[in-house]
């Protein structure tokens, strides 16, 4: 009993953070869905959700409520226990992975020395939810979706892992906190030191999260809904939650590793200190738009909701601005690192997720063999070359005294040349294998 | 106290799932319990501050190998395996052997407890950079075994491809 | 459905692991079989080694209904066959009956018919493009396509009051005179439309994934296309220059200049390119036609009660999906003795099994999409 109290006293911050993650993540996922629908609507010359709340702002809540009260159908022929537990595995894995993420210097549950490996490893366990869910449904579409998913994840995990290894070699540590600190010391984000690695990670992370153009496990035009065909109601929502959690996780990994984590652009340069005001200005702009639109809403309550949203955003903007305006050395000023760190981190994560959406609404879907070919014959070799290139650059820099500015561009160009070779070889092969038919 | 509770929890989880792996008739359930057993073992590693070992266990065994296991199992007809006899006729021989081995181990531990110095456990703080330590040791002291193991894996991989390939 | 996960080797070329073929039912409730088509696929892994199309889920006995309706009464029924190209269906039927009667619609009526039919072709192709792209995973083109199709439907609505199943034509000509702004509306749609087609092409044609998904998929050689009696864009993509608008001109097509786009390889990509080009050509036809719509009556001389002399007639038109033929037998009464319809979708669907063999499950939807079938027409 005593040790339990001790435990609570020591770890209460972490526990609170954990509770926040579990409680807030579904809401965040819901709003990412709304963002996705809005982005999609904008790209497709439509408006998107507009009914529930002003500009559809309350749509996620309505959706969540609807899914909660829907009937939870379990097919007769399904393996009930596994069917029941599979979505939980996916969600749990996604949420666990969030625990070592550092969202700003203040907000992190655990800074393990294997930090990044932990995220990668645990989030990979989510695949069991998909595979078992697909299998236990006892439906061919689900089974095919699960098979595709397993094959796809195993293949692209390799490429993603190698891309991460490249960046880790630059950082020399696995701790998320120290990776960002190293980027601060270098004065340059790793995306500029290892652009090829970043590219590989982007592609592989889209594939890992089953997003278009690699959304074959749930390709609605082929497999109806893939592994979640037989799921309904809240269990289905859990899969969705898992998917969007995974998106946040991979976006966070990319932000931490390649995009400087919570660092402001040009964090080390004094001349760019005015960028500190950007968060507040940005949010004030959004708030201004809310107030501009509020009187134009058709219903009174919508006007009020939109105005309230605007007021909340102004409040956040003021909180972000306060440390800048407060006298240096005061308590308020010391909050700058935590608050602004969180803002920049979330902004980068948001932009990364936006990139996912942009790609989704622009590209058609890959076919499975093409997906595999891209993974095994292009990305994996390229990622290995990329790791070797970074190794060479590091050796040149550390042991032969080359400067950053010559070593890294040189190896990047070499890696790009290899990429060109691989692409050409792939094209040649595609031409010889163009006609798959006729043999059967 | 808390440490012990956590340890016994993981240990019990590992042992019970291990037993269930061999007794379940449904192979998918067996696979799931195997995953649980592996993860419980990983949990024990984590408790020992062997974080690198923990994550390797999770990534390689639970995340990698078991995914492939499940992948293959999904293609197998369950109805057939459900009707197959699970243990062959020598199961009693196996039981005797297992009991004998268990007794031997128990005796060895009981007798040799004082004779076998286990060494003082290092304080947790000293183990901090376990990833780097493992890496350094693996690529310097144990270079040769490491390389031999990788060649073995390569051979196994080629063998698997050759066996699975369709005869053209 | 019984569990068909049979693992053990029964097939000659199954692998050591014993993965055997499974049977997958696609449809009739499947989002991308374009209605209620059911395809039974035999799969080896994800490779299709055989297929069987099961049709008839939307069978309404259109041909039988014809025997119990007068010639005039039957005209609206044909709109319900290919419901994304109702105007073309109506044109084929009206012209077939006119041929049976020995009458001809006046020139003005024929020109307006041509304009509307070509607009319908564009609308049908737009709908095809949107859904085909959606099947292959490109979500966005659908909405652009529907946006343009909406303009065409508005013209139809202004002309005859209906948008989808228009029943725009009457036997012997037109019921409605073109409304005042008709030419302007058509011009307003057609003038910028080629830019729009370029826009769709910029989203798809050069896209590596799109090319990868369509090139070399579902190849139909010229000979096979002819053997399967394929028609429309499907046969033209295989390199056969066959277009009834040129071969046996009807309506007012002989007055206008247009090209017949053809492909070379007969694969899904070529069919895509052919249809894109056809939209451009249809636009040109419309622009030529509105320049000079001749004055005159819109209804030819046919009686109030249609009583064709005993005999039979076959009349085919180039519908958006291919050769749409009506074979009508008259016994001299007010009702046809027999109507047989040759729906292009059904005949083109025959080639499906040939096209899909050896491809993957993902290609099934690509090929169903590229055939541009409408189940209302396949089943009738």
Coordinates of N, CA and C in Angstrom, one line a residue, chain A residues 280 282-288 290 308-319:
Chain A
X280 N 0.6 33.3 -32.4 CA -0.5 34.1 -31.9 C -1.1 34.8 -33.1
X282 N -1.3 33.8 -36.2 CA -2.0 32.8 -37.0 C -3.3 32.5 -36.3
X283 N -3.3 32.3 -35.0 CA -4.5 32.0 -34.3 C -5.5 33.2 -34.3
X284 N -4.9 34.4 -34.2 CA -5.8 35.5 -34.2 C -6.5 35.6 -35.6
X285 N -5.8 35.3 -36.6 CA -6.4 35.3 -37.9 C -7.5 34.3 -38.0
X286 N -7.3 33.1 -37.5 CA -8.4 32.1 -37.5 C -9.6 32.6 -36.7
X287 N -9.3 33.2 -35.6 CA -10.4 33.8 -34.7 C -11.1 34.9 -35.4
X288 N -10.4 35.7 -36.1 CA -11.0 36.8 -36.9 C -12.0 36.2 -37.9
X290 N -13.5 33.4 -37.7 CA -14.7 32.9 -37.0 C -15.7 34.0 -36.7
X308 N -18.2 31.6 -29.8 CA -17.5 31.0 -28.7 C -16.2 30.4 -29.2
X309 N -16.3 29.7 -30.3 CA -15.0 29.1 -30.8 C -14.0 30.1 -31.1
X310 N -14.4 31.3 -31.7 CA -13.5 32.4 -31.9 C -12.9 32.9 -30.6
X311 N -13.7 33.0 -29.6 CA -13.2 33.5 -28.3 C -12.2 32.6 -27.7
X312 N -12.5 31.3 -27.9 CA -11.5 30.3 -27.3 C -10.2 30.4 -28.0
X313 N -10.3 30.5 -29.3 CA -9.0 30.6 -30.1 C -8.2 31.9 -29.7
X314 N -9.0 33.0 -29.5 CA -8.3 34.2 -29.0 C -7.6 33.9 -27.7
X315 N -8.3 33.2 -26.8 CA -7.8 32.9 -25.5 C -6.4 32.1 -25.7
X316 N -6.5 31.1 -26.5 CA -5.2 30.3 -26.8 C -4.1 31.3 -27.3
X317 N -4.5 32.1 -28.2 CA -3.5 33.1 -28.8 C -2.9 33.9 -27.7
X318 N -3.8 34.4 -26.8 CA -3.3 35.2 -25.8 C -2.3 34.5 -24.8
X319 N -2.7 33.2 -24.6 CA -1.8 32.4 -23.7 C -0.5 32.2 -24.4

